mmCIF file of C-alpha atoms in Angstrom:
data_model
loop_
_atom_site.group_PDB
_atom_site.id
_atom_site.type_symbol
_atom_site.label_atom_id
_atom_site.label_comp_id
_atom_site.label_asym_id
_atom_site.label_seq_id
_atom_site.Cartn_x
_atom_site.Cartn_y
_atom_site.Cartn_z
ATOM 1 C CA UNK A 1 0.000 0.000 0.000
ATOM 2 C CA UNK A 2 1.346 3.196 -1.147
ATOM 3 C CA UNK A 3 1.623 6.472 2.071
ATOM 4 C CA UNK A 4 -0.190 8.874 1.126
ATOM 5 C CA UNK A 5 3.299 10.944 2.556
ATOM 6 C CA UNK A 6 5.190 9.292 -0.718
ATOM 7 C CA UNK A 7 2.556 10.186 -3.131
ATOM 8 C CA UNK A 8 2.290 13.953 -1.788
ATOM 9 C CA UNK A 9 6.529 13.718 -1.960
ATOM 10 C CA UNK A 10 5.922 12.340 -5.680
ATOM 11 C CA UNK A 11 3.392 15.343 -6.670
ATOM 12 C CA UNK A 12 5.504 17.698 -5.175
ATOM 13 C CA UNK A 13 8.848 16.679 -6.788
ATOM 14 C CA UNK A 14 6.823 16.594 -10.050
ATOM 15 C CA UNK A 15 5.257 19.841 -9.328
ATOM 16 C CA UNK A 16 8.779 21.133 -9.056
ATOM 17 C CA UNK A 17 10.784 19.570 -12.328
ATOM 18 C CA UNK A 18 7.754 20.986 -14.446
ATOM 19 C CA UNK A 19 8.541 23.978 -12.962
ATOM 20 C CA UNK A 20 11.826 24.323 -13.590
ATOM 21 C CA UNK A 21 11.662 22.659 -17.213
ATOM 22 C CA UNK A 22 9.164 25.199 -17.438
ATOM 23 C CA UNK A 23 11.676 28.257 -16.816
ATOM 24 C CA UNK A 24 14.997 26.602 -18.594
ATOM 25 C CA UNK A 25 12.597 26.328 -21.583
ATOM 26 C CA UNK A 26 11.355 30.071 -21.720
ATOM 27 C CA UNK A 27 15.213 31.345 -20.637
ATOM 28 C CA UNK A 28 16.456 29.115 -23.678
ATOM 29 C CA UNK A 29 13.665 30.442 -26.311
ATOM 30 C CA UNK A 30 14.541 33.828 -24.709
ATOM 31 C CA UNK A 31 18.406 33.728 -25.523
ATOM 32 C CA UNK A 32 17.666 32.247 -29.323
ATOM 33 C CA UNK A 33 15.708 35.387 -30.141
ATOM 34 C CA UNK A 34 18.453 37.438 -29.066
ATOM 35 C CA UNK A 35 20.492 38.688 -31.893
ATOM 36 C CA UNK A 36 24.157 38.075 -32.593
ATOM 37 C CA UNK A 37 25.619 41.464 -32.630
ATOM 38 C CA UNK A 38 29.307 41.139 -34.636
ATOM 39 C CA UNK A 39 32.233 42.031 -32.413
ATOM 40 C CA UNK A 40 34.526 44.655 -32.344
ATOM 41 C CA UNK A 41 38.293 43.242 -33.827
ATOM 42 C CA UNK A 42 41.205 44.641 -32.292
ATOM 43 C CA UNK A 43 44.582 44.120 -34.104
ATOM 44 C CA UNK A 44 46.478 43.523 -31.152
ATOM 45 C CA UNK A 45 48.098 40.624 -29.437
ATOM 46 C CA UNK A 46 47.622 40.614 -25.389
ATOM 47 C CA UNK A 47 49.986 39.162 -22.340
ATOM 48 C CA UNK A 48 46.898 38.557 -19.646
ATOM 49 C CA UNK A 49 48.094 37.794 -16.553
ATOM 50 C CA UNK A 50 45.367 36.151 -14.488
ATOM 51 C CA UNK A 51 44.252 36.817 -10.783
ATOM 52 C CA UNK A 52 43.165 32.765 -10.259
ATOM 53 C CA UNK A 53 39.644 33.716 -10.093
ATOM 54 C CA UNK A 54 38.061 31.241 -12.241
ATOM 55 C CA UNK A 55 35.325 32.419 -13.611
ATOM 56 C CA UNK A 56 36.380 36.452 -14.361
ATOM 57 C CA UNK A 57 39.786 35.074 -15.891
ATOM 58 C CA UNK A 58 38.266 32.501 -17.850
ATOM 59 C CA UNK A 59 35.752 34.921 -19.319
ATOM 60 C CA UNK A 60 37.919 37.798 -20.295
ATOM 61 C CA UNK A 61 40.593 35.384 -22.128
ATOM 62 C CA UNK A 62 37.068 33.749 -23.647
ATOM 63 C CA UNK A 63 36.435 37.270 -24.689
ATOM 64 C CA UNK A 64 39.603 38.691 -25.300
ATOM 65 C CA UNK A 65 39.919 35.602 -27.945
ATOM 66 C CA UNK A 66 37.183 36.564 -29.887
ATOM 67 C CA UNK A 67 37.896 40.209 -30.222
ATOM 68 C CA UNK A 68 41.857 40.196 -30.533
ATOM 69 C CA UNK A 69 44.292 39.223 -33.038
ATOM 70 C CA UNK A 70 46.442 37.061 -29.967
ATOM 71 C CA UNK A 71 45.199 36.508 -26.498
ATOM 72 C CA UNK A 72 48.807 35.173 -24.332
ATOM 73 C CA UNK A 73 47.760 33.691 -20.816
ATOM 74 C CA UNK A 74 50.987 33.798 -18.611
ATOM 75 C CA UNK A 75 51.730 33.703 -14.802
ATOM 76 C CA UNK A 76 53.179 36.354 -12.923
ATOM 77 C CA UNK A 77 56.342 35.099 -12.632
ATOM 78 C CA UNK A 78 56.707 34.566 -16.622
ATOM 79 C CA UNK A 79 55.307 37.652 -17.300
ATOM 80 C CA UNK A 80 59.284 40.173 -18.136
ATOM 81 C CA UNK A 81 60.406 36.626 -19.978
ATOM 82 C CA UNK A 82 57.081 36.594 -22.352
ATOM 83 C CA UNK A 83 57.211 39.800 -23.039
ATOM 84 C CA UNK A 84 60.440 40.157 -24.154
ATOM 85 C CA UNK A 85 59.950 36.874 -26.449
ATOM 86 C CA UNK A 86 56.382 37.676 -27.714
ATOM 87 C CA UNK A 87 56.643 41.517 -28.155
ATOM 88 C CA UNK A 88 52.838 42.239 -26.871
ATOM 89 C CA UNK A 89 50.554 45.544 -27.919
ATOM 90 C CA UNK A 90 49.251 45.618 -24.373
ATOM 91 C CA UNK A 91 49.920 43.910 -20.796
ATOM 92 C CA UNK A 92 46.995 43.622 -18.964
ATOM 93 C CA UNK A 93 46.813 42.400 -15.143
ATOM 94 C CA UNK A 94 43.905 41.434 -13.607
ATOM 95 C CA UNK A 95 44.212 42.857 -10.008
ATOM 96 C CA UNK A 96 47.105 41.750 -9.144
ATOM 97 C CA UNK A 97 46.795 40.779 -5.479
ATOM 98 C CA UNK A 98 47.209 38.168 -3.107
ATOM 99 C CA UNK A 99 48.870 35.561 -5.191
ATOM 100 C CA UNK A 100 51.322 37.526 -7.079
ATOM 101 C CA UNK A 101 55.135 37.257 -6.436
ATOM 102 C CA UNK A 102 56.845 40.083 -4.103
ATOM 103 C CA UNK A 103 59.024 41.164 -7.123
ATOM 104 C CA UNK A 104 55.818 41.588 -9.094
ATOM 105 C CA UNK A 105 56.187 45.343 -9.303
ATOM 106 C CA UNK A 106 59.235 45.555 -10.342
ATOM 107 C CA UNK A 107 58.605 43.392 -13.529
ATOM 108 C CA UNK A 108 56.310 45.903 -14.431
ATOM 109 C CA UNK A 109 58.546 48.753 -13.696
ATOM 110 C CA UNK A 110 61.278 47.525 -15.785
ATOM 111 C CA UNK A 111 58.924 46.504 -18.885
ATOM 112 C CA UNK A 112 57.141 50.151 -18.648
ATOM 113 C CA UNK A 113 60.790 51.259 -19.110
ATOM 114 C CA UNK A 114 61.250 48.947 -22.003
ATOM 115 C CA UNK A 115 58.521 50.701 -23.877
ATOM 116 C CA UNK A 116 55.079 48.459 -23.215
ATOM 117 C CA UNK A 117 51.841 49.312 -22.334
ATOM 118 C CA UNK A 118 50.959 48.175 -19.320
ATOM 119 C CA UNK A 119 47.261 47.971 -17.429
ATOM 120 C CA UNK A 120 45.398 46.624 -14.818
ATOM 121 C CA UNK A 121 41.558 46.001 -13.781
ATOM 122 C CA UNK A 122 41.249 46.143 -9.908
ATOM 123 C CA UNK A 123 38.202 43.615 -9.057
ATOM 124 C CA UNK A 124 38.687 43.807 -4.889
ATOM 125 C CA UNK A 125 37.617 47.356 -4.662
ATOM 126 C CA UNK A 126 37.366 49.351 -2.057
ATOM 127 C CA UNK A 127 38.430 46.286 0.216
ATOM 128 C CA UNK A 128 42.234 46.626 -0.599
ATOM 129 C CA UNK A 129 42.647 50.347 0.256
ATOM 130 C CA UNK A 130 45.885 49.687 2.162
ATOM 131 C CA UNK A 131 47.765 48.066 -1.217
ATOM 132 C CA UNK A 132 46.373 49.201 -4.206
ATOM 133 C CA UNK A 133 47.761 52.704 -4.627
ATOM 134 C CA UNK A 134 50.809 51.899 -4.517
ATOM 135 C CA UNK A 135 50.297 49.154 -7.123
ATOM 136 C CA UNK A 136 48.632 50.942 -9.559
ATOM 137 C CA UNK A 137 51.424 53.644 -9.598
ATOM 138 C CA UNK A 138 53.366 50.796 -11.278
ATOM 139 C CA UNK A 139 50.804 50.760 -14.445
ATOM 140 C CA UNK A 140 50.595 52.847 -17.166
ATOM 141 C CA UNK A 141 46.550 52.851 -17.597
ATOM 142 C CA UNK A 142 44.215 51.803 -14.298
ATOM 143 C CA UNK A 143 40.604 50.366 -14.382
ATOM 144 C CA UNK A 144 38.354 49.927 -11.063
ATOM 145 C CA UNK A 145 34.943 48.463 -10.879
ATOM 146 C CA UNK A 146 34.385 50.533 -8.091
ATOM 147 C CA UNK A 147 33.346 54.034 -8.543
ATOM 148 C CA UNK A 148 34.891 55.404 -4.985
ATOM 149 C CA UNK A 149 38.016 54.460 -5.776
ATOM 150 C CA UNK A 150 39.001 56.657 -9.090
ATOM 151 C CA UNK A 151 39.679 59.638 -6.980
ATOM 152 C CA UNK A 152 42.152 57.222 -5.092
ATOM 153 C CA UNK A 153 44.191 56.474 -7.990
ATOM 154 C CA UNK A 154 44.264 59.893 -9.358
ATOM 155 C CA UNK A 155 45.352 61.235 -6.189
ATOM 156 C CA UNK A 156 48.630 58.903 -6.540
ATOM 157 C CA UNK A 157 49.764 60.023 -9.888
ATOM 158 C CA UNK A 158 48.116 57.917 -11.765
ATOM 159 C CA UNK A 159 47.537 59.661 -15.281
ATOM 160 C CA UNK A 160 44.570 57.126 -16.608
ATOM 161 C CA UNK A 161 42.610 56.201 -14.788
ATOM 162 C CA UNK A 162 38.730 54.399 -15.623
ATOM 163 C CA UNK A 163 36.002 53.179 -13.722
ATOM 164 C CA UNK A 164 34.723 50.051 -15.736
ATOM 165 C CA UNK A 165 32.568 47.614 -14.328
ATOM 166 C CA UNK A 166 33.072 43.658 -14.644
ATOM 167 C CA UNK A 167 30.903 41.502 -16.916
ATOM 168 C CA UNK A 168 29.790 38.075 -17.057
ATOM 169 C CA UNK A 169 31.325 34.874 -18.540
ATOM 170 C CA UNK A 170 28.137 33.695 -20.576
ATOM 171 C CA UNK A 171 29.044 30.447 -21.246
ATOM 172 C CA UNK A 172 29.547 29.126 -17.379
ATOM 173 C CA UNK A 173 27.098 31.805 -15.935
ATOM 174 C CA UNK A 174 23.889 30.781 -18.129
ATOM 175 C CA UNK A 175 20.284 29.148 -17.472
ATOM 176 C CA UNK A 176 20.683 25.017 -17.201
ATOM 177 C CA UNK A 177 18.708 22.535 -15.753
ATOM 178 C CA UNK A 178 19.956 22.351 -11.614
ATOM 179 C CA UNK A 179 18.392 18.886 -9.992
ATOM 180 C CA UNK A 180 16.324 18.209 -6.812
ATOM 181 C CA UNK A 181 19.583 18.496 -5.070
ATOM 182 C CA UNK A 182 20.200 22.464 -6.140
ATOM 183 C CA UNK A 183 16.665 23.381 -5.285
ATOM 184 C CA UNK A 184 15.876 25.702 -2.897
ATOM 185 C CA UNK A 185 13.336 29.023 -2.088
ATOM 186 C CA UNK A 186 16.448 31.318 -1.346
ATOM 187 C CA UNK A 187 19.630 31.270 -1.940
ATOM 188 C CA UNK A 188 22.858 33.090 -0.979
ATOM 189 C CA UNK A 189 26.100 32.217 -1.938
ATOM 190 C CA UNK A 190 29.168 34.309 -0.058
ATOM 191 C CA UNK A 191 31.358 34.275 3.304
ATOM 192 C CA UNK A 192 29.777 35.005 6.102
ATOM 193 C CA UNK A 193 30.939 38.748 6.085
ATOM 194 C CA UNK A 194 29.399 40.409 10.113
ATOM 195 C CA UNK A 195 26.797 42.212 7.654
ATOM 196 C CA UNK A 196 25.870 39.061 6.521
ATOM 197 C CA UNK A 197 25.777 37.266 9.332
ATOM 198 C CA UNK A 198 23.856 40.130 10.729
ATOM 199 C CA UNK A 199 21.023 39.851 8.303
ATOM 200 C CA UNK A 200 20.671 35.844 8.325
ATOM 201 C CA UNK A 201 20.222 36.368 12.328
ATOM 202 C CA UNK A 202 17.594 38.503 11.850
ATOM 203 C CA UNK A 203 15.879 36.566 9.085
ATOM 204 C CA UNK A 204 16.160 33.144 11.047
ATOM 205 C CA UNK A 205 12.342 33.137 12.233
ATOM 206 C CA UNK A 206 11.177 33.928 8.822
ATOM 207 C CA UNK A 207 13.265 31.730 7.395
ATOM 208 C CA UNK A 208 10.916 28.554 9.468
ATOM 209 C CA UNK A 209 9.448 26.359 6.567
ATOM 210 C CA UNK A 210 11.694 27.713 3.715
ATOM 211 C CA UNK A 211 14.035 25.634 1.954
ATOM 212 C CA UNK A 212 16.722 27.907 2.137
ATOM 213 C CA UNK A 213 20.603 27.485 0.735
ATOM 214 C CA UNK A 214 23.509 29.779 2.504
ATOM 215 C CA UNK A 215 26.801 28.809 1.004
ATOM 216 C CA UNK A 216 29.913 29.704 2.000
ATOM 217 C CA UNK A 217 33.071 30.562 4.512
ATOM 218 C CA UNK A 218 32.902 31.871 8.563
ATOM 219 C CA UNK A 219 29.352 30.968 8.855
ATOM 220 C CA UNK A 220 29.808 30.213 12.348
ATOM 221 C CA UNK A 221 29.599 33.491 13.342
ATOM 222 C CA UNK A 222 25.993 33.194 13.096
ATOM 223 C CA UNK A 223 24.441 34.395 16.799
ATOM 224 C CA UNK A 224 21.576 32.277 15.736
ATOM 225 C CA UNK A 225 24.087 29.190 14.080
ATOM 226 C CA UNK A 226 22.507 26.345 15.929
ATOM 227 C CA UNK A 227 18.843 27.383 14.701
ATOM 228 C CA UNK A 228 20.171 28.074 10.937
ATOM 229 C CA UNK A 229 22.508 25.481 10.683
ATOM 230 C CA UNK A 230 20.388 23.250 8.925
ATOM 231 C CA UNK A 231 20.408 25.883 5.926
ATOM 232 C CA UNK A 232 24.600 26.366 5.660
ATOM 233 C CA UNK A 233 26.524 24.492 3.352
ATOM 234 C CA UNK A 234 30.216 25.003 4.609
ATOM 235 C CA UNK A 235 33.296 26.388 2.712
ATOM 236 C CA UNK A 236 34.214 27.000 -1.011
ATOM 237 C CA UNK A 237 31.836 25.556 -4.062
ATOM 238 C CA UNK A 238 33.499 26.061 -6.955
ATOM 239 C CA UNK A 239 31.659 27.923 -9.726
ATOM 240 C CA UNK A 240 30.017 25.331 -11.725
ATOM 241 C CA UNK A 241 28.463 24.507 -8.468
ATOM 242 C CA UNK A 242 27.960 28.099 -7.876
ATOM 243 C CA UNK A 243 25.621 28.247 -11.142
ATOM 244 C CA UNK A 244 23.556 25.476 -10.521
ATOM 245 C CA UNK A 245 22.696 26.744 -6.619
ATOM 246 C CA UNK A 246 21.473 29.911 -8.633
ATOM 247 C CA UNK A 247 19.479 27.994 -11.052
ATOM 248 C CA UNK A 248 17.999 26.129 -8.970
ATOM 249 C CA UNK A 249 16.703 28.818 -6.750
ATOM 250 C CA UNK A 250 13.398 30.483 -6.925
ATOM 251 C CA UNK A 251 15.384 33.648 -5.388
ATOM 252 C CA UNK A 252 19.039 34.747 -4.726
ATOM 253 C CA UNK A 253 19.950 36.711 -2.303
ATOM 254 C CA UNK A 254 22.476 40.022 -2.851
ATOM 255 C CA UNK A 255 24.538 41.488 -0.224
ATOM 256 C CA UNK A 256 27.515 43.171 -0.593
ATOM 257 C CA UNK A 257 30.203 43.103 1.467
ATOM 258 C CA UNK A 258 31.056 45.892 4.295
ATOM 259 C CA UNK A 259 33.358 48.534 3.264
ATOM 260 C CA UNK A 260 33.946 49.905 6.675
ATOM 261 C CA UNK A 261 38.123 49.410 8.094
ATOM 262 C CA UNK A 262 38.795 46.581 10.251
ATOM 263 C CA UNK A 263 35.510 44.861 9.003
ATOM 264 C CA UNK A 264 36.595 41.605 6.849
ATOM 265 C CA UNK A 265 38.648 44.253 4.825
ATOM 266 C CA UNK A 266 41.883 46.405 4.715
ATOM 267 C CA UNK A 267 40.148 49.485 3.854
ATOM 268 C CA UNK A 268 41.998 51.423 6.103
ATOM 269 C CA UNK A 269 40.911 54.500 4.166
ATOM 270 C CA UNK A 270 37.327 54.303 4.331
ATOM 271 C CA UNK A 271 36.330 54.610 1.016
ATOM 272 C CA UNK A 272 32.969 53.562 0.278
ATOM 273 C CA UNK A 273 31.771 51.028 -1.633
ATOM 274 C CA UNK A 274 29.358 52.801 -4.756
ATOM 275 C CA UNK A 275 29.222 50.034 -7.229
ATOM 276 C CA UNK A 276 27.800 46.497 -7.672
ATOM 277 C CA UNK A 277 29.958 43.422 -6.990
ATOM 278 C CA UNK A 278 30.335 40.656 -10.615
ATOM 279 C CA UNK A 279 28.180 38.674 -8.706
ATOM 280 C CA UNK A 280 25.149 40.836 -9.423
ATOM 281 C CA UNK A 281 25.697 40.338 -13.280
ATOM 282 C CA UNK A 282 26.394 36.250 -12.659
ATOM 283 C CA UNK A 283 23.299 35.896 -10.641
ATOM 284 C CA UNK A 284 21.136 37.614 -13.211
ATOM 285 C CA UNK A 285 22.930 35.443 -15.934
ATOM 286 C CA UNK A 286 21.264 32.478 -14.696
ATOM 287 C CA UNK A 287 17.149 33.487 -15.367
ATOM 288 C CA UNK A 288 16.914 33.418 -11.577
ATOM 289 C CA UNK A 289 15.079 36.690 -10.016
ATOM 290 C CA UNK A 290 17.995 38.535 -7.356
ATOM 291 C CA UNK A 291 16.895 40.630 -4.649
ATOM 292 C CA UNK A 292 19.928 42.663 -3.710
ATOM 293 C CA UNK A 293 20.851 45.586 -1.363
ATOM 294 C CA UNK A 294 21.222 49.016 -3.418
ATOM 295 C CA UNK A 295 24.442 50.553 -4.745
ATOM 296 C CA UNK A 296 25.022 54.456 -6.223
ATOM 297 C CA UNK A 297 25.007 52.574 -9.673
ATOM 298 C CA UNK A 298 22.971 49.678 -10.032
ATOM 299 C CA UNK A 299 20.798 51.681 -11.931
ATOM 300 C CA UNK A 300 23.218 51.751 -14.733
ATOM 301 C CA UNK A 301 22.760 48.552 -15.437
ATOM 302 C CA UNK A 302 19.566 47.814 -14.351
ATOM 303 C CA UNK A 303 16.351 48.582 -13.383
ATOM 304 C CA UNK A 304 14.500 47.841 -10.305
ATOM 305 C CA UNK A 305 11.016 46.098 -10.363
ATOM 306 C CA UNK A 306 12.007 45.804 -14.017
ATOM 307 C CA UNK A 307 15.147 43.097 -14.456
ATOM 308 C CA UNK A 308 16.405 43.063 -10.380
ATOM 309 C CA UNK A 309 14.791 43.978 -6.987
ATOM 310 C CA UNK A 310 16.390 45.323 -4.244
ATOM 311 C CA UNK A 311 15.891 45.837 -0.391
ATOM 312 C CA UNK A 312 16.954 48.489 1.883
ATOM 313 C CA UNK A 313 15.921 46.777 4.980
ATOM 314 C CA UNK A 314 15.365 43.461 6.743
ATOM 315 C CA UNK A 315 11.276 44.070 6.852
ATOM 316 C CA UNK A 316 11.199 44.921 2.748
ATOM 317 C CA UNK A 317 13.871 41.354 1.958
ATOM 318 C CA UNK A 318 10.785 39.681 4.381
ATOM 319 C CA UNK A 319 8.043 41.394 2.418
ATOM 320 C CA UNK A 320 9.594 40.752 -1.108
ATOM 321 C CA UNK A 321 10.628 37.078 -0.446
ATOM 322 C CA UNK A 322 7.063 36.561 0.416
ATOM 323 C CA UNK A 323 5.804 38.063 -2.379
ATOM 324 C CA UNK A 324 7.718 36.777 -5.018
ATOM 325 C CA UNK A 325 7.673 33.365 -3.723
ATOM 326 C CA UNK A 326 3.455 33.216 -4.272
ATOM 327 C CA UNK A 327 3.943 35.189 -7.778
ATOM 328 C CA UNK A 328 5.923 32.717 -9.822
ATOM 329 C CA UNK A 329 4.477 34.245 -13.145
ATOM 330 C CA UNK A 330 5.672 37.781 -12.032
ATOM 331 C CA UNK A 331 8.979 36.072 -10.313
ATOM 332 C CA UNK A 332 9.897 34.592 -13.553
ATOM 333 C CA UNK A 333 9.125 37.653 -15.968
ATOM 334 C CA UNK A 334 11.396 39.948 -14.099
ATOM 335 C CA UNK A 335 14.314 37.365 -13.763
ATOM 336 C CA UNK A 336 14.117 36.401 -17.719
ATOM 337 C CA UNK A 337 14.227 40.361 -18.190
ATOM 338 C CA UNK A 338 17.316 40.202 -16.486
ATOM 339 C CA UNK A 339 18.524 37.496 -18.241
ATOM 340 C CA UNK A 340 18.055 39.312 -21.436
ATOM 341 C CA UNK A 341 19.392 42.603 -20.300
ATOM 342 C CA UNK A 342 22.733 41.040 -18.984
ATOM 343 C CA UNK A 343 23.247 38.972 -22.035
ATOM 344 C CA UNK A 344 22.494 41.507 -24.600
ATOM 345 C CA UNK A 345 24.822 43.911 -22.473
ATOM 346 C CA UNK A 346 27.093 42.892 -19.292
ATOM 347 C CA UNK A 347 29.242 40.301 -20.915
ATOM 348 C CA UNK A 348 33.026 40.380 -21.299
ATOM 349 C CA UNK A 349 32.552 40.630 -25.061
ATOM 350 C CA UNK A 350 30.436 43.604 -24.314
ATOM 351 C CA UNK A 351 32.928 44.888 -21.669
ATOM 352 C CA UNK A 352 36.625 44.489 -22.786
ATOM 353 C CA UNK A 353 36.450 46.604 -26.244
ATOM 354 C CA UNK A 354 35.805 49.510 -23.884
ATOM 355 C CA UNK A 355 38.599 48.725 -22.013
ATOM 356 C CA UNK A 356 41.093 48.215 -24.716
ATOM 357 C CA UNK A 357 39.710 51.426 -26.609
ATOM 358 C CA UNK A 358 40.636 53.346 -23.319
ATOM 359 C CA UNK A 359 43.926 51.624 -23.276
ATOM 360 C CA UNK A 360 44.728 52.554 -27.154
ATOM 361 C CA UNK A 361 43.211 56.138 -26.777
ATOM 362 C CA UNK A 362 46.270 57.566 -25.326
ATOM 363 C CA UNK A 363 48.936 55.253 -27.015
#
């Protein structure tokens, strides 16, 4: 004799697959109507010299490849020898922190003096504060995501300076079909930064009854830990993981790290934090709707209640999570609007010939 437990189990895990079939399928017709815009070509051959963070570095060489004559990948250690053998157009360092060699700035000082042109993209802003002006004084053109932090580099001597925002990598960031085991009501991927720990403590009640995903580092800082335990999923997921979590979540949680000194950061100069973290584009990448907190220029690149939503408050996360949780029609529209609008304008193909223009403009 069958429970009636197993065949309420059965409905509901049915109830759910058609559901989620049901969204891959209108992301995927989505992303065939939109149109192939031809890329920019740059005749120029570039020496990248990656951070280690998977998914940015693999999605700027991805990107770099398709708008560049030659796209070299080399380490920092490599990077004087390579140059010298392969002669590039441009040098371009992707933040150039925390694994890179002590001696590191002095290979770029002495191939600046040789004659290349050297940049780099600073993705850790304004948490680095202590380190990175004196770094970028050792480049000949500066990008930051973050919007605070231009004044910073200017104020160093830095000639060019750019505030460009990060992109996507569209081909590990996209809509795919997650599994029971991915599947959640809300989602949020990220270490357990005290702001973040701060709002999970205060959503623990509401979070009763939810299947609810929080992924990540330091989570025992939780005040509440024993009562949301059940919900954390310990340590490091790498990001093929990280997309499927996302897919499979009805919502995604957003919340940037704190900027303030001393807090999980060496922003011992206080500069604020103005602009929105990759992770907003990656999230949206997936067809899944985001609810994040609001920075200065979100709005640039999207629209609230349109293709994101945002919260300024615990009370208005509780409020929206409820809502959007009984309006799966309304849920989905806004999250495949954000699928279009970052695919049709927040990738690194959309991204990089901006920064190489910049770079060329004052060869």
């Amino acid at each position: 004799m069958v429970s009636l437990s197993f065949l309420t189990g059965q409905k509901e895990g049915y109830q759910a697959g058609y559901s989620e079939g049901y969204r891959l399928g209108g992301c995927r017709a989505l992303m065939e109507r939109i149109p192939v815009e031809p890329s920019p070509y740059f005749n120029l051959k570039i020496l990248y010299v990656p951070q280690g963070f998977e998914s940015i570095d693999e999605g700027v060489v991805k990107g770099l490849g398709r708008i560049v004559r030659e796209c070299i990948v080399v380490t920092p250690e490599q990077v004087v020898e390579v140059a010298l053998q392969e002669k590039p157009d441009i040098i371009l360092v992707m933040n150039g922190l925390h694994v890179f060699p002590e001696g590191f700035r002095h290979s770029m000082n002495q191939l600046r003096n040789l004659g290349f042109r050297t940049a780099i993209w600073f993705v850790d802003d304004p948490y680095f504060t202590e380190e990175t002006p004196g770094l970028a004084q050792h480049f000949d053109v500066v990008f930051t995501h973050e919007l605070s932090c231009v004044s910073l580099y200017q104020s160093v001597g830095v000639k060019e300076v750019h505030y460009l925002p990060l992109g996507v990598h569209p081909e590990l960031f996209t809509p795919t079909m997650a599994g029971p085991a991915y599947r959640s009501d809300i989602c949020f991927i990220g270490n357990a930064f005290r702001n973040r720990a701060a709002l999970f403590d205060e959503l623990a009640p509401f979070l009763k009854g939810k299947q609810v995903r929080i992924i990540g580092g330091y989570w025992e800082r939780l005040a509440r830990y024993k009562e949301l335990s059940p919900f954390v999923y310990s340590g490091f997921i790498p990001p093929a993981e990280t997309v499927k979590f996302y897919n499979g979540a009805k919502i995604v949680i957003n919340l940037h790290r704190p900027t303030q000194s001393g807090d999980d950061n060496r922003n011992s100069l206080n500069y604020p934090g103005r602009s929105i973290n990759p992770r907003t584009f990656e999230i949206n990448a997936c067809g899944t709707l985001q609810i994040t907190d609001i920075r200065e220029d979100l709005s640039q690149y999207y629209t609230p209640g349109i293709d994101i939503e945002t919260f300024g408050s615990v009370p208005e996360l509780k409020h929206k999570i409820s809502y959007y949780l009984s309006q799966e029609d309304q849920r989905r529209s806004i999250a495949q609007r954000a699928l279009q609008t970052t695919m049709t304008r927040h990738t690194y193909v959309h991204r990089l010939p901006e920064l190489l223009t910049l770079i060329e403009a004052n060869r």
